[in-house]
């Protein structure tokens, strides 16, 4: 497996999968394979600045991430009649933004923040001046060791880029009231990365959308690789069968 964009050809209905900040398409591969079993065409995008070097990530902006996601959406739209957007973490915010501004048959936001934690944002702005790169801390349950091969290739991330994540979340909150596509929001009860109120607030802001919140009892932030991934995959497939086919 390599951290590059991937296409699984299927029918006229398609799913665009968007990975998280400092992640890569690898973390979406297990979900992509599960969705491909439904006969849909699956595209796993590689976002700008990701899958190469943390220095490349440090040079990108939230508009670059939106641009690469929008291009992947346009490429899939050339192939498919109906498209669902499925994103993890920052990828979920990108999916919500695109669904509100570009239109989509449905959108799934997994482990998606509504804002960067205030203390983290402040600390990152100050620390990035003297410590531009920090180690990535990623933990999976010992039972999930087989999932480690899907981890991001980055071992360090640029602290300053968290400001761009914050700007993306600002833009996403602004457009959420315009979202009309059916929405599934999924959050792990053991996710310490994002604020606990993220999922409920997304549902509340998406007031024009039929939105549903699903809690995963044993999962942390990278829910596509964590202990409840089977529950997650079944929920996403069931949701998309209703709204994509």
PDB file of C-alpha atoms in Angstrom:
ATOM      1  CA  UNK A   1       0.000   0.000   0.000  1.00  0.00           C
ATOM      2  CA  UNK A   2       1.217   3.495  -0.860  1.00  0.00           C
ATOM      3  CA  UNK A   3      -0.077   6.858   0.360  1.00  0.00           C
ATOM      4  CA  UNK A   4      -1.527   7.937  -2.991  1.00  0.00           C
ATOM      5  CA  UNK A   5      -4.989   8.532  -4.400  1.00  0.00           C
ATOM      6  CA  UNK A   6      -6.889   5.387  -5.251  1.00  0.00           C
ATOM      7  CA  UNK A   7      -9.898   4.560  -7.438  1.00  0.00           C
ATOM      8  CA  UNK A   8     -12.009   1.403  -7.229  1.00  0.00           C
ATOM      9  CA  UNK A   9     -14.301   1.249 -10.249  1.00  0.00           C
ATOM     10  CA  UNK A  10     -17.915   0.265  -9.703  1.00  0.00           C
ATOM     11  CA  UNK A  11     -21.363   1.506 -10.661  1.00  0.00           C
ATOM     12  CA  UNK A  12     -22.909   4.899 -11.367  1.00  0.00           C
ATOM     13  CA  UNK A  13     -23.084   5.793  -7.668  1.00  0.00           C
ATOM     14  CA  UNK A  14     -19.807   6.938  -6.141  1.00  0.00           C
ATOM     15  CA  UNK A  15     -18.197   7.662  -2.781  1.00  0.00           C
ATOM     16  CA  UNK A  16     -15.382  10.161  -2.292  1.00  0.00           C
ATOM     17  CA  UNK A  17     -13.308   9.401   0.813  1.00  0.00           C
ATOM     18  CA  UNK A  18     -11.268  12.176   2.449  1.00  0.00           C
ATOM     19  CA  UNK A  19      -8.547  11.488   5.009  1.00  0.00           C
ATOM     20  CA  UNK A  20      -7.595  13.597   8.010  1.00  0.00           C
ATOM     21  CA  UNK A  21      -4.971  16.237   8.784  1.00  0.00           C
ATOM     22  CA  UNK A  22      -1.420  14.786   8.570  1.00  0.00           C
ATOM     23  CA  UNK A  23      -2.973  11.487   7.478  1.00  0.00           C
ATOM     24  CA  UNK A  24      -3.024   9.776   4.104  1.00  0.00           C
ATOM     25  CA  UNK A  25      -5.381   7.713   1.935  1.00  0.00           C
ATOM     26  CA  UNK A  26      -4.090   4.657   3.785  1.00  0.00           C
ATOM     27  CA  UNK A  27      -6.308   5.342   6.816  1.00  0.00           C
ATOM     28  CA  UNK A  28      -9.373   5.209   4.558  1.00  0.00           C
ATOM     29  CA  UNK A  29      -8.466   1.980   2.710  1.00  0.00           C
ATOM     30  CA  UNK A  30     -10.334  -0.484   5.004  1.00  0.00           C
ATOM     31  CA  UNK A  31     -13.516   1.601   4.724  1.00  0.00           C
ATOM     32  CA  UNK A  32     -12.998   2.006   0.962  1.00  0.00           C
ATOM     33  CA  UNK A  33     -12.795  -1.760   0.522  1.00  0.00           C
ATOM     34  CA  UNK A  34     -15.942  -2.265   2.601  1.00  0.00           C
ATOM     35  CA  UNK A  35     -17.865   0.282   0.531  1.00  0.00           C
ATOM     36  CA  UNK A  36     -16.565  -1.124  -2.758  1.00  0.00           C
ATOM     37  CA  UNK A  37     -18.286  -4.391  -1.818  1.00  0.00           C
ATOM     38  CA  UNK A  38     -21.594  -2.574  -2.342  1.00  0.00           C
ATOM     39  CA  UNK A  39     -20.782  -2.052  -6.018  1.00  0.00           C
ATOM     40  CA  UNK A  40     -20.159   1.681  -5.776  1.00  0.00           C
ATOM     41  CA  UNK A  41     -17.250   3.487  -7.436  1.00  0.00           C
ATOM     42  CA  UNK A  42     -14.852   4.540  -4.689  1.00  0.00           C
ATOM     43  CA  UNK A  43     -12.312   7.358  -4.883  1.00  0.00           C
ATOM     44  CA  UNK A  44      -9.857   7.874  -2.011  1.00  0.00           C
ATOM     45  CA  UNK A  45      -8.382  11.356  -2.428  1.00  0.00           C
ATOM     46  CA  UNK A  46      -4.926  12.483  -1.420  1.00  0.00           C
ATOM     47  CA  UNK A  47      -5.122  16.014  -0.048  1.00  0.00           C
ATOM     48  CA  UNK A  48      -2.583  18.722  -0.840  1.00  0.00           C
ATOM     49  CA  UNK A  49       0.569  18.526   1.289  1.00  0.00           C
ATOM     50  CA  UNK A  50      -0.180  14.994   2.505  1.00  0.00           C
ATOM     51  CA  UNK A  51       1.505  11.674   1.861  1.00  0.00           C
ATOM     52  CA  UNK A  52       4.834  13.305   0.967  1.00  0.00           C
ATOM     53  CA  UNK A  53       6.700  15.351   3.585  1.00  0.00           C
ATOM     54  CA  UNK A  54       5.662  17.362   6.657  1.00  0.00           C
ATOM     55  CA  UNK A  55       7.516  20.281   5.073  1.00  0.00           C
ATOM     56  CA  UNK A  56       5.089  20.096   2.143  1.00  0.00           C
ATOM     57  CA  UNK A  57       2.208  20.115   4.619  1.00  0.00           C
ATOM     58  CA  UNK A  58       3.652  23.212   6.312  1.00  0.00           C
ATOM     59  CA  UNK A  59       3.471  25.087   3.002  1.00  0.00           C
ATOM     60  CA  UNK A  60      -0.218  24.372   2.334  1.00  0.00           C
ATOM     61  CA  UNK A  61      -3.327  26.277   3.385  1.00  0.00           C
ATOM     62  CA  UNK A  62      -6.906  25.293   4.066  1.00  0.00           C
ATOM     63  CA  UNK A  63      -7.806  26.603   0.603  1.00  0.00           C
ATOM     64  CA  UNK A  64      -5.288  24.129  -0.860  1.00  0.00           C
ATOM     65  CA  UNK A  65      -6.990  21.260   0.986  1.00  0.00           C
ATOM     66  CA  UNK A  66     -10.408  22.417  -0.225  1.00  0.00           C
ATOM     67  CA  UNK A  67      -9.024  22.740  -3.747  1.00  0.00           C
ATOM     68  CA  UNK A  68      -7.659  19.206  -3.859  1.00  0.00           C
ATOM     69  CA  UNK A  69     -10.876  17.781  -2.375  1.00  0.00           C
ATOM     70  CA  UNK A  70     -12.964  19.753  -4.876  1.00  0.00           C
ATOM     71  CA  UNK A  71     -10.849  18.458  -7.768  1.00  0.00           C
ATOM     72  CA  UNK A  72     -11.258  14.864  -6.581  1.00  0.00           C
ATOM     73  CA  UNK A  73     -15.010  15.466  -6.329  1.00  0.00           C
ATOM     74  CA  UNK A  74     -15.126  16.874  -9.883  1.00  0.00           C
ATOM     75  CA  UNK A  75     -13.148  13.885 -11.224  1.00  0.00           C
ATOM     76  CA  UNK A  76     -15.553  11.432  -9.586  1.00  0.00           C
ATOM     77  CA  UNK A  77     -18.569  13.419 -10.776  1.00  0.00           C
ATOM     78  CA  UNK A  78     -17.382  12.816 -14.361  1.00  0.00           C
ATOM     79  CA  UNK A  79     -17.815   9.098 -13.692  1.00  0.00           C
ATOM     80  CA  UNK A  80     -20.817   8.926 -11.381  1.00  0.00           C
ATOM     81  CA  UNK A  81     -24.420  10.122 -11.382  1.00  0.00           C
ATOM     82  CA  UNK A  82     -24.721  10.420  -7.579  1.00  0.00           C
ATOM     83  CA  UNK A  83     -21.899  10.994  -5.085  1.00  0.00           C
ATOM     84  CA  UNK A  84     -21.590  10.675  -1.324  1.00  0.00           C
ATOM     85  CA  UNK A  85     -18.804  12.334   0.642  1.00  0.00           C
ATOM     86  CA  UNK A  86     -17.196  10.420   3.517  1.00  0.00           C
ATOM     87  CA  UNK A  87     -14.487  12.105   5.586  1.00  0.00           C
ATOM     88  CA  UNK A  88     -12.380  11.368   8.643  1.00  0.00           C
ATOM     89  CA  UNK A  89     -11.448  14.169  11.080  1.00  0.00           C
ATOM     90  CA  UNK A  90     -10.398  17.163   8.975  1.00  0.00           C
ATOM     91  CA  UNK A  91     -11.604  15.192   5.957  1.00  0.00           C
ATOM     92  CA  UNK A  92     -15.051  15.187   7.539  1.00  0.00           C
ATOM     93  CA  UNK A  93     -14.971  18.988   7.718  1.00  0.00           C
ATOM     94  CA  UNK A  94     -13.946  19.095   4.060  1.00  0.00           C
ATOM     95  CA  UNK A  95     -16.805  16.749   3.197  1.00  0.00           C
ATOM     96  CA  UNK A  96     -19.335  18.902   5.056  1.00  0.00           C
ATOM     97  CA  UNK A  97     -17.993  22.039   3.350  1.00  0.00           C
ATOM     98  CA  UNK A  98     -18.197  20.477  -0.118  1.00  0.00           C
ATOM     99  CA  UNK A  99     -21.652  19.012   0.509  1.00  0.00           C
ATOM    100  CA  UNK A 100     -22.903  22.468   1.522  1.00  0.00           C
ATOM    101  CA  UNK A 101     -21.259  24.339  -1.363  1.00  0.00           C
ATOM    102  CA  UNK A 102     -21.061  21.804  -4.213  1.00  0.00           C
ATOM    103  CA  UNK A 103     -23.982  19.504  -3.437  1.00  0.00           C
ATOM    104  CA  UNK A 104     -23.907  15.761  -2.730  1.00  0.00           C
ATOM    105  CA  UNK A 105     -26.338  12.875  -2.327  1.00  0.00           C
ATOM    106  CA  UNK A 106     -25.190  12.361   1.267  1.00  0.00           C
ATOM    107  CA  UNK A 107     -22.294  13.112   3.601  1.00  0.00           C
ATOM    108  CA  UNK A 108     -20.649  11.165   6.443  1.00  0.00           C
ATOM    109  CA  UNK A 109     -18.425  13.001   8.933  1.00  0.00           C
ATOM    110  CA  UNK A 110     -16.333  10.685  11.142  1.00  0.00           C
ATOM    111  CA  UNK A 111     -14.389  11.987  14.177  1.00  0.00           C
ATOM    112  CA  UNK A 112     -14.875  15.499  12.847  1.00  0.00           C
ATOM    113  CA  UNK A 113     -14.018  18.540  14.997  1.00  0.00           C
ATOM    114  CA  UNK A 114     -16.233  21.597  15.101  1.00  0.00           C
ATOM    115  CA  UNK A 115     -13.301  23.724  16.264  1.00  0.00           C
ATOM    116  CA  UNK A 116      -9.687  23.339  17.387  1.00  0.00           C
ATOM    117  CA  UNK A 117      -9.369  23.122  21.171  1.00  0.00           C
ATOM    118  CA  UNK A 118      -8.629  26.728  22.340  1.00  0.00           C
ATOM    119  CA  UNK A 119      -5.645  25.756  24.486  1.00  0.00           C
ATOM    120  CA  UNK A 120      -4.168  23.711  21.643  1.00  0.00           C
ATOM    121  CA  UNK A 121      -4.621  26.543  19.160  1.00  0.00           C
ATOM    122  CA  UNK A 122      -2.926  29.066  21.468  1.00  0.00           C
ATOM    123  CA  UNK A 123      -0.086  26.722  22.384  1.00  0.00           C
ATOM    124  CA  UNK A 124       0.480  25.779  18.753  1.00  0.00           C
ATOM    125  CA  UNK A 125       0.786  29.403  17.624  1.00  0.00           C
ATOM    126  CA  UNK A 126       3.372  30.153  20.287  1.00  0.00           C
ATOM    127  CA  UNK A 127       5.322  26.896  20.119  1.00  0.00           C
ATOM    128  CA  UNK A 128       5.518  26.807  16.313  1.00  0.00           C
ATOM    129  CA  UNK A 129       7.922  29.751  16.408  1.00  0.00           C
ATOM    130  CA  UNK A 130      10.594  27.678  18.156  1.00  0.00           C
ATOM    131  CA  UNK A 131       9.413  24.104  17.480  1.00  0.00           C
ATOM    132  CA  UNK A 132       8.077  23.915  13.925  1.00  0.00           C
ATOM    133  CA  UNK A 133       7.682  20.111  13.870  1.00  0.00           C
ATOM    134  CA  UNK A 134       6.407  17.843  16.641  1.00  0.00           C
ATOM    135  CA  UNK A 135       6.150  14.034  16.847  1.00  0.00           C
ATOM    136  CA  UNK A 136       2.871  12.363  15.943  1.00  0.00           C
ATOM    137  CA  UNK A 137       1.276  10.469  18.839  1.00  0.00           C
ATOM    138  CA  UNK A 138      -0.908   7.709  17.467  1.00  0.00           C
ATOM    139  CA  UNK A 139      -2.236   4.850  19.532  1.00  0.00           C
ATOM    140  CA  UNK A 140      -4.319   1.835  18.650  1.00  0.00           C
ATOM    141  CA  UNK A 141      -5.546  -0.881  20.959  1.00  0.00           C
ATOM    142  CA  UNK A 142      -3.042  -3.799  21.148  1.00  0.00           C
ATOM    143  CA  UNK A 143      -5.813  -5.883  19.569  1.00  0.00           C
ATOM    144  CA  UNK A 144      -5.675  -3.683  16.461  1.00  0.00           C
ATOM    145  CA  UNK A 145      -2.010  -4.187  15.562  1.00  0.00           C
ATOM    146  CA  UNK A 146      -2.932  -5.390  12.077  1.00  0.00           C
ATOM    147  CA  UNK A 147      -4.242  -1.880  11.408  1.00  0.00           C
ATOM    148  CA  UNK A 148      -0.839  -0.263  11.965  1.00  0.00           C
ATOM    149  CA  UNK A 149       0.077  -0.741   8.309  1.00  0.00           C
ATOM    150  CA  UNK A 150      -2.580   1.838   7.480  1.00  0.00           C
ATOM    151  CA  UNK A 151      -1.057   4.539   9.647  1.00  0.00           C
ATOM    152  CA  UNK A 152       0.068   7.865   8.230  1.00  0.00           C
ATOM    153  CA  UNK A 153       3.649   7.912   6.900  1.00  0.00           C
ATOM    154  CA  UNK A 154       4.244  11.163   8.806  1.00  0.00           C
ATOM    155  CA  UNK A 155       6.065  10.822  12.110  1.00  0.00           C
ATOM    156  CA  UNK A 156       6.129  14.605  12.633  1.00  0.00           C
ATOM    157  CA  UNK A 157       3.648  17.374  11.860  1.00  0.00           C
ATOM    158  CA  UNK A 158       4.027  21.163  11.492  1.00  0.00           C
ATOM    159  CA  UNK A 159       2.477  22.914  14.483  1.00  0.00           C
ATOM    160  CA  UNK A 160       1.824  26.072  12.505  1.00  0.00           C
ATOM    161  CA  UNK A 161      -0.555  24.227  10.174  1.00  0.00           C
ATOM    162  CA  UNK A 162      -3.079  23.851  12.995  1.00  0.00           C
ATOM    163  CA  UNK A 163      -3.967  27.482  12.334  1.00  0.00           C
ATOM    164  CA  UNK A 164      -5.045  26.470   8.832  1.00  0.00           C
ATOM    165  CA  UNK A 165      -7.190  23.697  10.327  1.00  0.00           C
ATOM    166  CA  UNK A 166      -8.818  26.329  12.519  1.00  0.00           C
ATOM    167  CA  UNK A 167      -9.581  28.482   9.459  1.00  0.00           C
ATOM    168  CA  UNK A 168     -11.101  25.501   7.674  1.00  0.00           C
ATOM    169  CA  UNK A 169     -13.351  24.793  10.652  1.00  0.00           C
ATOM    170  CA  UNK A 170     -14.403  28.456  10.742  1.00  0.00           C
ATOM    171  CA  UNK A 171     -15.431  28.202   7.083  1.00  0.00           C
ATOM    172  CA  UNK A 172     -17.218  24.899   7.674  1.00  0.00           C
ATOM    173  CA  UNK A 173     -19.255  26.281  10.574  1.00  0.00           C
ATOM    174  CA  UNK A 174     -20.272  29.204   8.386  1.00  0.00           C
ATOM    175  CA  UNK A 175     -21.701  26.995   5.599  1.00  0.00           C
ATOM    176  CA  UNK A 176     -23.223  24.233   7.748  1.00  0.00           C
ATOM    177  CA  UNK A 177     -26.645  25.951   7.996  1.00  0.00           C
ATOM    178  CA  UNK A 178     -26.806  25.710   4.173  1.00  0.00           C
ATOM    179  CA  UNK A 179     -26.271  21.937   4.186  1.00  0.00           C
ATOM    180  CA  UNK A 180     -29.349  20.058   2.969  1.00  0.00           C
ATOM    181  CA  UNK A 181     -27.878  16.624   2.124  1.00  0.00           C
ATOM    182  CA  UNK A 182     -28.652  13.762   4.530  1.00  0.00           C
ATOM    183  CA  UNK A 183     -25.822  13.654   7.058  1.00  0.00           C
ATOM    184  CA  UNK A 184     -24.388  10.968   9.326  1.00  0.00           C
ATOM    185  CA  UNK A 185     -22.053  12.214  12.072  1.00  0.00           C
ATOM    186  CA  UNK A 186     -19.960   9.569  13.857  1.00  0.00           C
ATOM    187  CA  UNK A 187     -17.813  10.098  16.944  1.00  0.00           C
ATOM    188  CA  UNK A 188     -15.874   7.753  19.217  1.00  0.00           C
ATOM    189  CA  UNK A 189     -16.502   7.965  22.940  1.00  0.00           C
ATOM    190  CA  UNK A 190     -12.743   7.499  23.496  1.00  0.00           C
ATOM    191  CA  UNK A 191     -11.733  10.258  21.092  1.00  0.00           C
ATOM    192  CA  UNK A 192      -9.523  12.633  23.115  1.00  0.00           C
ATOM    193  CA  UNK A 193      -8.344  14.598  20.075  1.00  0.00           C
ATOM    194  CA  UNK A 194     -11.502  16.586  19.339  1.00  0.00           C
ATOM    195  CA  UNK A 195     -13.921  18.294  21.756  1.00  0.00           C
ATOM    196  CA  UNK A 196     -16.611  15.909  22.954  1.00  0.00           C
ATOM    197  CA  UNK A 197     -19.365  18.309  21.910  1.00  0.00           C
ATOM    198  CA  UNK A 198     -18.225  18.287  18.255  1.00  0.00           C
ATOM    199  CA  UNK A 199     -20.745  15.747  16.962  1.00  0.00           C
ATOM    200  CA  UNK A 200     -23.810  17.246  18.669  1.00  0.00           C
ATOM    201  CA  UNK A 201     -22.813  20.750  17.541  1.00  0.00           C
ATOM    202  CA  UNK A 202     -22.423  19.670  13.915  1.00  0.00           C
ATOM    203  CA  UNK A 203     -25.912  18.163  14.013  1.00  0.00           C
ATOM    204  CA  UNK A 204     -27.295  21.347  15.586  1.00  0.00           C
ATOM    205  CA  UNK A 205     -25.637  23.639  13.015  1.00  0.00           C
ATOM    206  CA  UNK A 206     -26.771  21.471  10.083  1.00  0.00           C
ATOM    207  CA  UNK A 207     -30.319  22.592  10.802  1.00  0.00           C
ATOM    208  CA  UNK A 208     -31.546  22.183   7.214  1.00  0.00           C
ATOM    209  CA  UNK A 209     -30.199  18.652   6.921  1.00  0.00           C
ATOM    210  CA  UNK A 210     -31.704  15.390   8.166  1.00  0.00           C
ATOM    211  CA  UNK A 211     -28.679  14.695  10.385  1.00  0.00           C
ATOM    212  CA  UNK A 212     -28.035  11.705  12.657  1.00  0.00           C
ATOM    213  CA  UNK A 213     -25.366  11.228  15.338  1.00  0.00           C
ATOM    214  CA  UNK A 214     -23.824   7.824  16.028  1.00  0.00           C
ATOM    215  CA  UNK A 215     -21.502   7.174  18.990  1.00  0.00           C
ATOM    216  CA  UNK A 216     -18.874   4.415  18.782  1.00  0.00           C
ATOM    217  CA  UNK A 217     -18.388   3.067  22.330  1.00  0.00           C
ATOM    218  CA  UNK A 218     -14.786   1.787  22.068  1.00  0.00           C
ATOM    219  CA  UNK A 219     -13.193   3.948  19.382  1.00  0.00           C
ATOM    220  CA  UNK A 220     -10.694   6.773  19.552  1.00  0.00           C
ATOM    221  CA  UNK A 221      -9.984   9.392  16.918  1.00  0.00           C
ATOM    222  CA  UNK A 222      -8.963   7.307  13.887  1.00  0.00           C
ATOM    223  CA  UNK A 223     -12.204   5.347  13.987  1.00  0.00           C
ATOM    224  CA  UNK A 224     -11.658   3.780  10.549  1.00  0.00           C
ATOM    225  CA  UNK A 225      -8.846   1.707  12.097  1.00  0.00           C
ATOM    226  CA  UNK A 226     -10.142   1.276  15.638  1.00  0.00           C
ATOM    227  CA  UNK A 227     -12.060  -1.364  17.564  1.00  0.00           C
ATOM    228  CA  UNK A 228     -15.555  -0.413  16.396  1.00  0.00           C
ATOM    229  CA  UNK A 229     -14.649  -0.204  12.717  1.00  0.00           C
ATOM    230  CA  UNK A 230     -17.008  -3.077  11.869  1.00  0.00           C
ATOM    231  CA  UNK A 231     -19.880  -1.189  13.493  1.00  0.00           C
ATOM    232  CA  UNK A 232     -18.780   1.967  11.689  1.00  0.00           C
ATOM    233  CA  UNK A 233     -18.563   0.294   8.280  1.00  0.00           C
ATOM    234  CA  UNK A 234     -22.003  -1.319   8.673  1.00  0.00           C
ATOM    235  CA  UNK A 235     -23.528   2.018   9.722  1.00  0.00           C
ATOM    236  CA  UNK A 236     -22.001   3.875   6.767  1.00  0.00           C
ATOM    237  CA  UNK A 237     -23.082   1.201   4.294  1.00  0.00           C
ATOM    238  CA  UNK A 238     -26.624   1.164   5.653  1.00  0.00           C
ATOM    239  CA  UNK A 239     -26.840   4.954   5.572  1.00  0.00           C
ATOM    240  CA  UNK A 240     -25.547   5.157   1.997  1.00  0.00           C
ATOM    241  CA  UNK A 241     -27.792   2.361   0.731  1.00  0.00           C
ATOM    242  CA  UNK A 242     -30.720   4.579   1.686  1.00  0.00           C
ATOM    243  CA  UNK A 243     -29.416   7.799   0.180  1.00  0.00           C
ATOM    244  CA  UNK A 244     -27.037   6.796  -2.621  1.00  0.00           C
ATOM    245  CA  UNK A 245     -28.869   4.024  -4.492  1.00  0.00           C
TER     246      UNK A 245
END
